[in-house]
Each structure stands twice: as structure tokens, then as C-alpha cells.
Coordinates of C-alpha atoms and ligand atoms in Angstrom, one line a residue:
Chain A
X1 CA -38.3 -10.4 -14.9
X2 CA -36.7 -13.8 -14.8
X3 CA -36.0 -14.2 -18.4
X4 CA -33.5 -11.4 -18.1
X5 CA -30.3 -12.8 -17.2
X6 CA -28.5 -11.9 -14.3
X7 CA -25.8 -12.4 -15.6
X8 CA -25.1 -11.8 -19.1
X9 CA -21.6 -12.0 -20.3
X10 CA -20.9 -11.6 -24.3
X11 CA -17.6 -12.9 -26.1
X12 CA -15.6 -12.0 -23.3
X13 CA -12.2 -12.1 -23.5
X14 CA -8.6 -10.8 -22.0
X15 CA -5.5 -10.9 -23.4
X16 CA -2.6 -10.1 -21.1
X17 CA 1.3 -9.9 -21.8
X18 CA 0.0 -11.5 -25.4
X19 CA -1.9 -14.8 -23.8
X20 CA -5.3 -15.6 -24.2
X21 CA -6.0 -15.8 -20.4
X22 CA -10.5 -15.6 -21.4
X23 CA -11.4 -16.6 -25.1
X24 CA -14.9 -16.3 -26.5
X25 CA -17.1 -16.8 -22.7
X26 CA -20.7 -16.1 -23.2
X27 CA -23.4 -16.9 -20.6
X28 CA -26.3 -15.8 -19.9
X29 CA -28.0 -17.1 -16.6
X30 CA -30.8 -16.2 -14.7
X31 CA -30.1 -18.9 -12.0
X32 CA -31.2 -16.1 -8.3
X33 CA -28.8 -18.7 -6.4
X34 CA -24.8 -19.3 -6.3
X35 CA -23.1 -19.7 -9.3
X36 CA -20.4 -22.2 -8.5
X37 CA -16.9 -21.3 -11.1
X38 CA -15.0 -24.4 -11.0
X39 CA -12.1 -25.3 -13.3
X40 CA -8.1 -25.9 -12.7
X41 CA -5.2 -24.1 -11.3
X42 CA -4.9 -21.5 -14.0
X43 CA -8.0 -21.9 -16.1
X44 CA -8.8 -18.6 -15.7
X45 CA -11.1 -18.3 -12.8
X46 CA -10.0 -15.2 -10.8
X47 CA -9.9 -13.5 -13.8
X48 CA -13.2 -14.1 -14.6
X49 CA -14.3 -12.9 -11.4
X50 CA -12.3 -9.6 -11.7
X51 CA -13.6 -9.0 -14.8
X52 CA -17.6 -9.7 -13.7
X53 CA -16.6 -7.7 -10.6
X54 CA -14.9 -4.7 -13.0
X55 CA -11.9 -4.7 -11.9
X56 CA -10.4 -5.9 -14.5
X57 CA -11.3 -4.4 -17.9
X58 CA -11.9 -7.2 -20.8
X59 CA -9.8 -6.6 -24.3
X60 CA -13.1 -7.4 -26.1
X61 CA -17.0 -8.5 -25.1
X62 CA -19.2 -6.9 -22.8
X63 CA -21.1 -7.6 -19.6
X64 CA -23.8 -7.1 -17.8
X65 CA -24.8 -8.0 -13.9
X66 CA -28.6 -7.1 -13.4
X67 CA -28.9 -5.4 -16.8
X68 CA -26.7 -3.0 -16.2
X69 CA -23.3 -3.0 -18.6
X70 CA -20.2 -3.6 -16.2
X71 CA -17.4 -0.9 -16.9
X72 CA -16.2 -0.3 -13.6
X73 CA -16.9 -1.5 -9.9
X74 CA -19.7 -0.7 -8.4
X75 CA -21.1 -0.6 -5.1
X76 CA -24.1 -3.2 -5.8
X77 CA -21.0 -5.8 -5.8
X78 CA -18.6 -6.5 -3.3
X79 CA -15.8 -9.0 -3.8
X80 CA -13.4 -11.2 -1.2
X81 CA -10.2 -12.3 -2.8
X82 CA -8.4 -15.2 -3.2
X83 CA -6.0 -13.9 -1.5
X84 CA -7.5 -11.7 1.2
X85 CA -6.6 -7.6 1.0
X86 CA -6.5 -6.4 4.6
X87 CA -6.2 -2.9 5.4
X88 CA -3.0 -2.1 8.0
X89 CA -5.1 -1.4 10.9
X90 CA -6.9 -3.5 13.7
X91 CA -9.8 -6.0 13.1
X92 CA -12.3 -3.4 13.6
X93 CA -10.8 -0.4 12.0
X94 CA -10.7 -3.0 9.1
X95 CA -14.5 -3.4 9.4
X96 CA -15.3 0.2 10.1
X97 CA -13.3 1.6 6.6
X98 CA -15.7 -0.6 4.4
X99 CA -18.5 0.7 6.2
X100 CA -20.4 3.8 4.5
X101 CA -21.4 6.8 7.1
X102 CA -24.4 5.2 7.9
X103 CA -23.1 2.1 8.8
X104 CA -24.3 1.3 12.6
X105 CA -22.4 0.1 15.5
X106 CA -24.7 -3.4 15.8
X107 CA -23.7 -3.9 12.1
X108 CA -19.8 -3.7 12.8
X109 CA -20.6 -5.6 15.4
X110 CA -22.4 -8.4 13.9
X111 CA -19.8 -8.4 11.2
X112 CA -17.4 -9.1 13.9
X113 CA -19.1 -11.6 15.4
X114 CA -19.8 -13.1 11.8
X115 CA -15.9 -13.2 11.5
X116 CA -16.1 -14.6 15.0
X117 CA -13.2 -12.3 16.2
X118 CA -14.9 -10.4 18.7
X119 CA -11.8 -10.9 21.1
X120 CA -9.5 -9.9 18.6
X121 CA -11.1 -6.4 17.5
X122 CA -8.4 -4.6 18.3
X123 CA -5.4 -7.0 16.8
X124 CA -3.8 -6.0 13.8
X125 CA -6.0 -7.9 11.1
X126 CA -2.7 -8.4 9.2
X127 CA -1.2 -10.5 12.1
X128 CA -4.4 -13.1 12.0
X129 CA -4.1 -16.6 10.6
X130 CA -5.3 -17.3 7.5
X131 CA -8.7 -18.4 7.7
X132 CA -9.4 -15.7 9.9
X133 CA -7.9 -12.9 7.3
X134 CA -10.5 -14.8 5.2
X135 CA -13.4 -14.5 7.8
X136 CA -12.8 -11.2 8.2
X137 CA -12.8 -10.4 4.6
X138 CA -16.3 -12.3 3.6
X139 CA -17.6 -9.9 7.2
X140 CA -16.2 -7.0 6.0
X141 CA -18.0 -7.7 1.9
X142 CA -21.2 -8.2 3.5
X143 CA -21.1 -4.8 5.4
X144 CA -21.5 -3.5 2.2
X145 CA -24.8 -4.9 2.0
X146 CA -24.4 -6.2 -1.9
X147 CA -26.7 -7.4 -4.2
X148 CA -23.6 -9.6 -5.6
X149 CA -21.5 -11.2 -3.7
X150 CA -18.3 -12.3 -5.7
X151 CA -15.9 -14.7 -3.9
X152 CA -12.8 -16.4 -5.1
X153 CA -12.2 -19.2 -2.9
X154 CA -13.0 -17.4 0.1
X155 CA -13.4 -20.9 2.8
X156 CA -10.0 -22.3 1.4
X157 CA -8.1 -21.9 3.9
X158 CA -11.1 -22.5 6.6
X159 CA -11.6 -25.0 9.5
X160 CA -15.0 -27.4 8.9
X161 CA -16.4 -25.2 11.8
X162 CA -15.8 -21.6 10.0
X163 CA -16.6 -23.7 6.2
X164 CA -19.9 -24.5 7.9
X165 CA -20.8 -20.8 9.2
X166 CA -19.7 -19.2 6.4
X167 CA -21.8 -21.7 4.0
X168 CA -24.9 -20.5 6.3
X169 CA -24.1 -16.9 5.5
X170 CA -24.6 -17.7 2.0
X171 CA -27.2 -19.5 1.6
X172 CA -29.1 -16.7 4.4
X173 CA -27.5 -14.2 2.1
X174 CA -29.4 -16.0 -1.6
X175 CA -32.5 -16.4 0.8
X176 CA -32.4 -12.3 1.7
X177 CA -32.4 -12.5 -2.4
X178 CA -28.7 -11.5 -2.9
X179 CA -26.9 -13.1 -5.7
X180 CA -23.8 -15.3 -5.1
X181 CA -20.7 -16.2 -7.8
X182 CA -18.4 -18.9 -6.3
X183 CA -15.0 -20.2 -7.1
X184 CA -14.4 -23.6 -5.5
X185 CA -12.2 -26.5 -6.0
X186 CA -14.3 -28.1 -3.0
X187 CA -16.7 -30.4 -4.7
X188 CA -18.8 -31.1 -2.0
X189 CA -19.0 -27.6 -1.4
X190 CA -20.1 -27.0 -4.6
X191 CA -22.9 -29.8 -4.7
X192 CA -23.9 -28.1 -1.0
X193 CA -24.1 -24.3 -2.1
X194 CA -24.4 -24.7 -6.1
X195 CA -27.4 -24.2 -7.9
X196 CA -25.5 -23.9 -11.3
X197 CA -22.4 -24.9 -12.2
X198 CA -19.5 -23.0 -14.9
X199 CA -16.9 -25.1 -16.0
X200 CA -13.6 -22.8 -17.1
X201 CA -10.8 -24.6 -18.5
X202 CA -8.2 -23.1 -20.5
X203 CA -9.6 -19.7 -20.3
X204 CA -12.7 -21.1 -22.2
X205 CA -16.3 -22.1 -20.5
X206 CA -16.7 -25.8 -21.4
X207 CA -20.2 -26.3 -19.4
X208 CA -22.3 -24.4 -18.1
X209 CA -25.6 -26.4 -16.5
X210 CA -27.7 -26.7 -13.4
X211 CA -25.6 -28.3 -10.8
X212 CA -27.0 -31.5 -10.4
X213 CA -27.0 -32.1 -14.2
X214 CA -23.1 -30.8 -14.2
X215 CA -21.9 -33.2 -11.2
X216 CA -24.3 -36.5 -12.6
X217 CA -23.5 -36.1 -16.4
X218 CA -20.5 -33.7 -16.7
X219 CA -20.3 -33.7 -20.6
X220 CA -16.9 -32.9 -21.5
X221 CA -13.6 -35.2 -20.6
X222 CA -11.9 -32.7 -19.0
X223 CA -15.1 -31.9 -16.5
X224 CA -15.4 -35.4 -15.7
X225 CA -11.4 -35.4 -15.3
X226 CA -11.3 -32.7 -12.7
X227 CA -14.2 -34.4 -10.8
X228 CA -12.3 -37.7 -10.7
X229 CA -9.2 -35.8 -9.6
X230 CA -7.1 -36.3 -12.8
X231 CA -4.9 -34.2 -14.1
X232 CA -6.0 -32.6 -17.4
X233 CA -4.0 -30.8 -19.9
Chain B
X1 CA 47.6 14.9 22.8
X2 CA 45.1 13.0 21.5
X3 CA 43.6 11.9 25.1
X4 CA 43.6 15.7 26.1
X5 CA 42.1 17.0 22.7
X6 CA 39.1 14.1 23.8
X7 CA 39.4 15.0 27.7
X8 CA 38.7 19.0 26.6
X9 CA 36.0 17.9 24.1
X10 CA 34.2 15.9 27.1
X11 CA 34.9 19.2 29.2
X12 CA 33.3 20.9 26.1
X13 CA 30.0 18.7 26.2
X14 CA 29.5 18.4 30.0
X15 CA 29.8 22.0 30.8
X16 CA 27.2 23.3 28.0
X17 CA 30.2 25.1 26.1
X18 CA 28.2 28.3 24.6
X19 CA 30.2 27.9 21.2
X20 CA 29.3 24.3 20.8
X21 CA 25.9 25.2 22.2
X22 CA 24.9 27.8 19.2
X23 CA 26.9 25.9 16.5
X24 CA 24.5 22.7 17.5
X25 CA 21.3 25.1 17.5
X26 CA 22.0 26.4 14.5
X27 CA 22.5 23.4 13.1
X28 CA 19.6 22.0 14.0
X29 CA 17.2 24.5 13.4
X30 CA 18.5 25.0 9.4
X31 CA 18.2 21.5 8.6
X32 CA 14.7 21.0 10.9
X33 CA 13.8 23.6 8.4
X34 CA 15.1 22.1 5.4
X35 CA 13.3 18.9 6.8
X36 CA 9.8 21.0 7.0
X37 CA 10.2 22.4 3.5
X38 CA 11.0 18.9 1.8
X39 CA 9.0 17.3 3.7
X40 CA 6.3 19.5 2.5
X41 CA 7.5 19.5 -0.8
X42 CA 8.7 15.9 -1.4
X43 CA 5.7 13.7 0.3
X44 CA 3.4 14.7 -1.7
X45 CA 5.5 14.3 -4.8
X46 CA 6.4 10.6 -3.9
X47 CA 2.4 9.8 -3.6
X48 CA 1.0 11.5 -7.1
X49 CA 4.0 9.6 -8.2
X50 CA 3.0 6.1 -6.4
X51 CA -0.9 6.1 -7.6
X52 CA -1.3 8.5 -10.5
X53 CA -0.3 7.7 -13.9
X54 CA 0.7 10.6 -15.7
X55 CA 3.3 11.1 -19.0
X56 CA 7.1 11.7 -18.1
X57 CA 6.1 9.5 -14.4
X58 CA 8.5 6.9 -15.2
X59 CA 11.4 9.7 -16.0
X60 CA 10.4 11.6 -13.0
X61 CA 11.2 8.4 -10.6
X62 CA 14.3 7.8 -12.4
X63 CA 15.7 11.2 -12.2
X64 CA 14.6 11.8 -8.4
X65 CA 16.6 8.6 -7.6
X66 CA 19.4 9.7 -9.9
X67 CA 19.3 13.1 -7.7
X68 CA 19.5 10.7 -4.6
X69 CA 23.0 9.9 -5.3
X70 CA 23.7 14.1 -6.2
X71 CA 27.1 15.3 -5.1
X72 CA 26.5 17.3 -2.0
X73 CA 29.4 19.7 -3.6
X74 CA 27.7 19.8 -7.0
X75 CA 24.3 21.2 -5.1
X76 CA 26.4 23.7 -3.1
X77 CA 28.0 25.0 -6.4
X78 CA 24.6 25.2 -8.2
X79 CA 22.9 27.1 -5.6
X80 CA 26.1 29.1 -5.0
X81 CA 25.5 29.8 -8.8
X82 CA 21.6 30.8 -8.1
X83 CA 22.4 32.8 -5.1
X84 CA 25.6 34.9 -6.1
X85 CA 25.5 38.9 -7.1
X86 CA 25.1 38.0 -10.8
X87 CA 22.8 34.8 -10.1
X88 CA 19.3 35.3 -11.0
X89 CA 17.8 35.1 -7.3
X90 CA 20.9 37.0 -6.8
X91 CA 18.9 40.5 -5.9
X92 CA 17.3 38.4 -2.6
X93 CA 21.1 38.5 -1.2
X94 CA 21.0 35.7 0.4
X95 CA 24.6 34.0 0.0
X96 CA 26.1 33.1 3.3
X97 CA 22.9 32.6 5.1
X98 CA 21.5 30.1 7.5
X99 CA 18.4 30.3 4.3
X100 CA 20.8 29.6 1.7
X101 CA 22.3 26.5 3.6
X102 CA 18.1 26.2 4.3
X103 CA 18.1 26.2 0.4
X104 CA 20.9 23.6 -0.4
X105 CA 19.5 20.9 2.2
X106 CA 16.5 21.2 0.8
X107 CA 17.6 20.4 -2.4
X108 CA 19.5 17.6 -1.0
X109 CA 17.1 15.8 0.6
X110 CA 14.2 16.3 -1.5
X111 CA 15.0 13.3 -3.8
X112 CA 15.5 10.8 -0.8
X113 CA 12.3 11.9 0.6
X114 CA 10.2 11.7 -2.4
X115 CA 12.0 8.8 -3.5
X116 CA 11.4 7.1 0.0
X117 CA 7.6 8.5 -0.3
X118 CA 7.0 6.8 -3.6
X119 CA 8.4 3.3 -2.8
X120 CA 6.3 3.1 0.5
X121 CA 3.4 4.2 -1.2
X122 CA 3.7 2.2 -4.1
X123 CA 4.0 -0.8 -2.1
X124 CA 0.9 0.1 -0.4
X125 CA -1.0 1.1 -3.8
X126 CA -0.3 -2.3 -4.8
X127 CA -1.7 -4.1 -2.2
X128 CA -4.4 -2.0 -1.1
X129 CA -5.7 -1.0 -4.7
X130 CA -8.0 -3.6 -5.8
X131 CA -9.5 -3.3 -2.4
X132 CA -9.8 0.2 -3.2
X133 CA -11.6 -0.1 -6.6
X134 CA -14.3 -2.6 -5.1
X135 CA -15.3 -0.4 -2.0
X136 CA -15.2 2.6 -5.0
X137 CA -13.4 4.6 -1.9
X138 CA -12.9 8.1 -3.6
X139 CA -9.1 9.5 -4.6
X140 CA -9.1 11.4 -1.8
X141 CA -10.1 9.3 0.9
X142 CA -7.6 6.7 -0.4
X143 CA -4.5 9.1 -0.1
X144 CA -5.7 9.9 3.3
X145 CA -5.3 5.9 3.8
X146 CA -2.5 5.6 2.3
X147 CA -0.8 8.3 4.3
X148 CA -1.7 7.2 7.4
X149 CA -1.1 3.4 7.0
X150 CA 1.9 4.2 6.0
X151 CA 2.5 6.9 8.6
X152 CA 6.0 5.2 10.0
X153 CA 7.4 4.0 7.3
X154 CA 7.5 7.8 6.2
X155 CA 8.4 8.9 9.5
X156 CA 11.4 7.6 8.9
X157 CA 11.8 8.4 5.6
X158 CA 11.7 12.1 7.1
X159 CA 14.7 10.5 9.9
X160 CA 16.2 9.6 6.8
X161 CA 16.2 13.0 5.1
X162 CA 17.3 14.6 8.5
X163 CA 20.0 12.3 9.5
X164 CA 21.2 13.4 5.8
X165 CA 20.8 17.2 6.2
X166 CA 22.4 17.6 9.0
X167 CA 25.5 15.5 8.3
X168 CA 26.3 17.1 5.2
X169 CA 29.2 19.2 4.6
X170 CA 30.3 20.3 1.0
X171 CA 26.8 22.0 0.0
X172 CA 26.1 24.0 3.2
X173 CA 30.4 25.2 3.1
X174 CA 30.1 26.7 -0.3
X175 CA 26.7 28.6 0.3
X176 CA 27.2 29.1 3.9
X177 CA 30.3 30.3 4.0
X178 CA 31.1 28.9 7.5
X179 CA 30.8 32.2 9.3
X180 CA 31.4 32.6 13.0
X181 CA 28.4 33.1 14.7
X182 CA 26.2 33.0 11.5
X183 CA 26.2 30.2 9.0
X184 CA 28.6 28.3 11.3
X185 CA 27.4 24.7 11.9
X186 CA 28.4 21.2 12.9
X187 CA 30.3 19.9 10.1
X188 CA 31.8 23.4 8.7
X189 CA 32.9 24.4 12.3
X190 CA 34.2 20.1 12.4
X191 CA 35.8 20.9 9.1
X192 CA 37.5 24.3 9.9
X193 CA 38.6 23.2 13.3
X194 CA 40.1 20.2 12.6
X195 CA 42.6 22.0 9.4
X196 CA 43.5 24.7 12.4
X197 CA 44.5 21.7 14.4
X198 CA 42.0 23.1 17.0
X199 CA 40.8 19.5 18.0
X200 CA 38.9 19.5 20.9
X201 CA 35.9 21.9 20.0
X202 CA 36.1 19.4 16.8
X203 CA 36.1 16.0 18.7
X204 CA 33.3 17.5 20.7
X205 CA 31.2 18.6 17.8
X206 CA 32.4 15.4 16.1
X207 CA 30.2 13.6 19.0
X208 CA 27.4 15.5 19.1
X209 CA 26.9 14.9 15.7
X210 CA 27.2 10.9 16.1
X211 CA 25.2 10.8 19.2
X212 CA 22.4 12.7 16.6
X213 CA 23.0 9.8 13.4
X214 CA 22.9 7.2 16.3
X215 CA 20.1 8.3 18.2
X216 CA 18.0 8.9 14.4
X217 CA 18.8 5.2 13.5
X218 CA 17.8 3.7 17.4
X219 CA 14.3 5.6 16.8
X220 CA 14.5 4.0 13.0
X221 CA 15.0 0.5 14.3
X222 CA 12.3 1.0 17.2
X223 CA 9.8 2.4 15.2
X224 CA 10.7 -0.4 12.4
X225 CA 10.1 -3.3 15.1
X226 CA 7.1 -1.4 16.7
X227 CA 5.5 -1.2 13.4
X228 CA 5.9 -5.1 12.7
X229 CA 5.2 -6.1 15.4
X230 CA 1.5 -4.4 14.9
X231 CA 1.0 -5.9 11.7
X232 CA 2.0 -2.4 9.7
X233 CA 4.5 -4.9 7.3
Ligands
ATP1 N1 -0.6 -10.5 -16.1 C1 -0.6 -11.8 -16.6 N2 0.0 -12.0 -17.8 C2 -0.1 -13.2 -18.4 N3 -0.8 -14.3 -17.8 C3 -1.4 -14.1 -16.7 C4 -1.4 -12.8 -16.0 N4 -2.1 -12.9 -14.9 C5 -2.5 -14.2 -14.9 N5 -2.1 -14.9 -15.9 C6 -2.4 -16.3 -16.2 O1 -3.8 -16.4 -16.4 C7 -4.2 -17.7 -16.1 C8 -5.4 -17.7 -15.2 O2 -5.2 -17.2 -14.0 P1 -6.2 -17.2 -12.8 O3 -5.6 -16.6 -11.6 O4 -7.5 -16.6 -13.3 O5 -6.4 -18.8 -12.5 P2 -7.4 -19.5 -11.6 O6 -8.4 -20.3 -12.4 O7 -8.0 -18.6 -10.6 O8 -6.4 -20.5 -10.8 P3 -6.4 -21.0 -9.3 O9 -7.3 -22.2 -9.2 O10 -5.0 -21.5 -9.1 O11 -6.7 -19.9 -8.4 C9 -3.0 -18.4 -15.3 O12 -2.4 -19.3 -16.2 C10 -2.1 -17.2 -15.1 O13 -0.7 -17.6 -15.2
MG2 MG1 -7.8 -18.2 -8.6

């Protein structure tokens, strides 16, 4: 059982309007916790994450999440977006549309309360500030009851308060035995939640190691770059 | 000359003038009907168009918003053309018709509509479709979305196509015929009127008509400020 990866990614990449956005990633990791992505502006980290969530269909390599080859979304995955997609429609119709039939009212309702926008269930979710487009979001992929949660950046526009609930969440959510893959730029968010770290830079994975190894003995210039705060080319 | 033509028009208006009355009816009911049957037709069309990729998609948007700009004249004489003895739906005899004028609005106002359709829709697809993919919502539950988050927007597409129906001229007079008490509507009777110097059942039907386009662009602007101000941007 837990020598087969998790997640097993082979010579993945994507080529799009002729650049090399993902070139040669393979990983294999069978890490049960959050998988932190971390990398610079434009290394290729939301494209990563749409193609391990299948939205996004590789030019060449294959995946697999659980074992099972990725050629499509799936239900077993839910994702939150960088930038958050909300639905037209109120806080709770938002919530009720990514619930299945089955779906019960305590659930919405814990979702709600999980967004902590109990008092705003019937505001437009569109006209909510940011973090709270983003609180509802991360409630509304949970409903969904995943196995993997996939998350780009999905506390970056958060106050400590929300950063701090919403860290809970996860960490409750790897306990309950889901899976977790993380895009932060937040480093001490990434030492708090990550249990292994991928470096992306370039469209390339330049580490890949258990968290603490990563953050202690980063073994590339350009990872020890980004964790100083210097700009790398 | 001018103050009595507008004093009789008023008279006209106020006291319910049967003449105006019908010509108004009539012209509402034809291009409600054209309405109905584009709308029926043309809604549709803009949505496959919006989130289906199919070959000849791309010529099919540009010639529907070619057909926007149509000569209202040019559409008269082609259905004139369909419609007369030697025409081939010539054998239904329905030249100088309230369904032939039916016929040529419908033809008018098709492209707007559809074109109208597709643009709000496409928007929509494009922000709502990754969201889409991940919750694997089926093809038909995400028209159903689509259609009703976008419900005013193509309301007053519909306004659109109405406000243009029933303020067109050249296309109903050639098909129509402008017969008394039969194909006689707004803008024929406005036309005819006017070149027999008869001004004031003119004038009057001259405000009708704006008091229609005005009153179709104050329910454009409300619903347009009702719907942003819920969050339906
Ligand atoms: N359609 C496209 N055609 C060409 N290049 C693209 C396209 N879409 C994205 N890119 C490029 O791919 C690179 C990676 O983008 P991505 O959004 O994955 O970066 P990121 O690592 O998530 O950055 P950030 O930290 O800013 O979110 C960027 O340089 C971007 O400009
Ligand atoms: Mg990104």
C-alpha cells in the first residue's frame, strides 16, 4: 500500500502558444500529507495543478493520483482556484450547486459556517470581498467530500484569523485521511502545513524532499534564492 | 399647422382613437410573435454556439453578426421573393399577411438575438467552465446554469430584438403591403400618413412608438442596475 505513489506524475509536460510552460516533471510521492508547490511568479505552478487536477490536458507524459491514470476530472478531486470561480447566485445557492442530491442541510450549513458567512447566505457571493470569495470556495470543495483536495493559493488573500481556520481544515481534512496539494508563496505556511515540499521553477521541478530537509538544506541556488526573498532568473 | 397636427395627435392618444388602437395591436401582436419565434429559434442557437465546438462555429458567429447589420429592405425583398405566386412557399399564399411581416421580423431579429445569446453565454462559459469540469456537472445541467444565471442579460437581449421588430419599416412594407385594416402597422401607417400629409394620426403613432423604444430601454437600464447590483456582473 504505501509504496504506491500517490501521486505519480511521468515526463509531464505542456506546451502552450509554442512555450514550454512544464518540461520533463516526474515525481512519484507517497507522502499521505500536504504537498506544498512552491516556486515563483510564473514557474508554472497553476498549471501543474490543472493538469494533476485534469483540467488541463498535458502535450506529453502521464499521471496518476491513487493509481488511477488522470485523463479528465474526476469527482475524487476537487479544486479552489487561484482566482476563485463563483457561480452568479447567493452564498448559499453557491454552496447548494456543488452539492450532489444527497447532500444534507447540516452539511450546507457547516460549509457555511466553515466559510463563516452564515449572515451573508443570501448575498450575492460575487459581491463578497476577497478572502471571503476565497472562504467560500475552499467550503464549497470540501462539500464535495474529496479524497484530493487541490488548492492554488487559496488563504492569499486571507486575514491571520481566516489563514488560521482554514489551516485547521486541512490539517482535520489529512487527519480524516484526505490528501492535500498546496501552492503557497507563504513560507511559514508552508513549514506549518508541509510535509513535503516541490520546488517548480521555470516549468521544471528543481527539488522535491521532505519539508524540513527542503526549508534546512534547500539544494539548488535558486531554492535557497526564493527562500531568502531574492529575485531569481 | 404644426401645433394642431400635434394638438389632434394628443386628441388621438387620449381619447383611445379606434384606428390608432388596432394599428398599435397589430403591431404588437406581429412582432410579439416574431419575438416568440426568434426567441425560440435564436437562444438556443447563441448557446450550442457559446460552449460547443463544432466545424463551420467560427463562420456561423461571423455570418450571424454580419446578418445583424442586414438591410431591413434587403430581407423584405427576399422574403417578398419566397412568398410571391412564383416563389417556392409561394402555394401557402401568404404575401400581404400579418404572418409574412411575422416572417420578415423573424428574420430580422434572429441574428441580434442569437448573436446577443452567444456573447452572454460565452462570457459566462468562460468563467464558469473550469468550475464546471471539476464538479464534472453534466452538459445538461450546465446549460440549465447558464441560462438562468444569465437570465437578464438575455432578457434584454429579447428587449433588444423587440425594440428592433417593432420599429422596422422597409421589410414589413414590401411583404405587408400596408393594407388598411390588415397588414397596417405603426411604421407603414407612420410612413403612408406622413407622404399624404395626414399628420396627426402620424405624429400620434409617431409617439406611441417612442413611448414603446423608451419605455423598452428604461426596463433595459433597470434590469441592467438591478442585476449589478445583485452581483449578476
Ligand atoms: N496560454 C498560455 N500560453 C502561453 N503561456 C502561458 C499560457 N498560460 C500561462 N502561460 C505561462 O505559463 C507560465 C506559468 O503560469 P502559471 O500560472 O502556472 O504560474 P504560477 O507558477 O502559478 O505563478 P503565480 O505564482 O504568479 O501564480 C507563466 O509564465 C505564464 O505566462
Ligand atoms: Mg498561480
Amino acid at each position: 500500500m504505501s509504496n504506491t505513489p500517490l501521486i505519480e506524475v511521468t515526463n509531464l509536460s505542456l506546451k502552450l502558444s509554442n512555450a514550454d510552460v512544464l518540461s520533463s516533471i516526474t515525481i512519484a510521492s507517497t507522502d499521505p500529507g500536504v504537498t506544498m508547490v512552491m516556486g515563483p511568479n510564473g514557474a508554472g505552478k497553476s498549471l501543474f495543478l490543472r493538469c494533476l487536477h485534469g483540467l488541463t490536458i498535458p502535450t506529453g507524459g502521464s499521471i496518476k493520483i491513487f493509481g488511477n491514470s488522470i485523463l479528465g476530472t474526476s469527482t475524487d478531486q476537487a479544486m479552489v482556484f487561484q482566482k476563485p470561480v463563483l457561480l452568479r447566485r447567493s452564498v448559499i445557492d453557491n454552496l447548494k450547486f456543488a452539492g450532489s442530491t444527497n447532500t444534507q442541510r447540516n452539511a450546507i450549513d457547516d460549509a457555511l459556517s466553515l466559510a463563516r458567512l452564515q449572515d451573508k447566505q443570501h448575498f450575492p457571493a460575487k459581491l463578497l470581498s476577497g478572502g471571503e470569495q476565497q472562504r467560500l470556495a475552499l467550503s464549497r470543495a470540501l462539500l464535495r467530500e474529496p479524497k484530493l483536495l487541490v488548492l492554488d493559493e487559496p488563504t492569499a488573500s486571507l486575514d491571520p484569523a481566516s489563514v488560521q481556520i482554514i489551516e485547521q481544515v486541512i490539517q482535520d481534512f489529512t487527519e480524516r485521511g484526505g490528501k492535500v496539494i498546496f501552492v503557497s508563496h507563504d513560507i511559514g505556511q508552508a513549514k506549518r502545513l508541509g510535509s513535503e515540499i516541490i520546488f517548480l521553477h521555470m516549468g521544471r521541478v528543481l527539488e522535491h524532499s521532505v519539508a524540513s530537509a527542503f526549508f534546512n538544506n534547500p539544494v539548488t541556488d535558486e531554492a535557497r534564492a526564493y527562500l531568502n526573498g531574492h529575485i531569481i532568473i | 399647422m404644426l401645433i394642431n397636427a400635434f394638438n389632434d395627435a394628443l386628441t388621438l392618444i387620449v381619447s383611445a382613437d379606434p384606428d390608432l388602437i388596432e394599428i398599435l395591436l397589430l403591431s404588437v401582436q406581429v412582432s410579439f410573435s416574431a419575438l416568440a419565434i426568434a426567441g425560440i429559434l435564436a437562444m438556443p442557437l447563441g448557446t450550442i454556439l457559446a460552449i460547443s465546438h463544432f466545424r463551420g462555429r467560427k463562420l456561423l458567429i461571423t455570418f450571424l453578426n454580419a446578418m445583424m447589420g442586414l438591410p431591413p429592405v434587403v430581407v423584405g425583398l427576399f422574403v417578398y421573393l419566397m412568398l410571391s405566386r412564383s416563389g417556392p412557399l409561394g402555394i401557402l399564399e401568404l404575401l400581404y399577411t400579418p404572418t409574412a411581416m411575422i416572417i420578415a421580423q423573424v428574420i430580422l431579429i434572429i441574428p441580434i438575438i442569437a448573436s446577443l445569446t452567444y456573447q452572454v453565454i460565452e462570457e459566462l462559459n468562460r468563467e464558469y467552465k473550469d468550475l464546471f469540469l471539476s464538479l464534472k456537472i453534466s452538459p445538461q445541467q450546465a446549460v440549465f446554469a447558464y441560462l438562468w444565471d444569465a437570465r437578464y442579460s438575455l432578457f434584454t437581449t429579447l428587449l433588444a430584438g423587440f425594440g428592433r421588430a417593432i420599429s422596422e419599416v422597409g421589410a414589413v412594407m414590401i411583404v405587408g403591403g400596408n393594407i388598411n385594416h390588415l397588414t397596417r402597422i405603426m411604421t407603414t401607417a407612420i410612413a403612408l400618413e406622413t407622404s399624404k400629409g395626414e399628420l396627426s394620426l402620424a405624429l400620434s403613432l409617431g409617439i406611441v412608438l417612442l413611448t414603446i423604444a423608451l419605455l423598452v430601454n428604461a426596463i433595459v437600464i433597470s434590469i441592467k442596475t438591478f442585476a449589478g447590483e445583485k452581483g449578476y456582473v
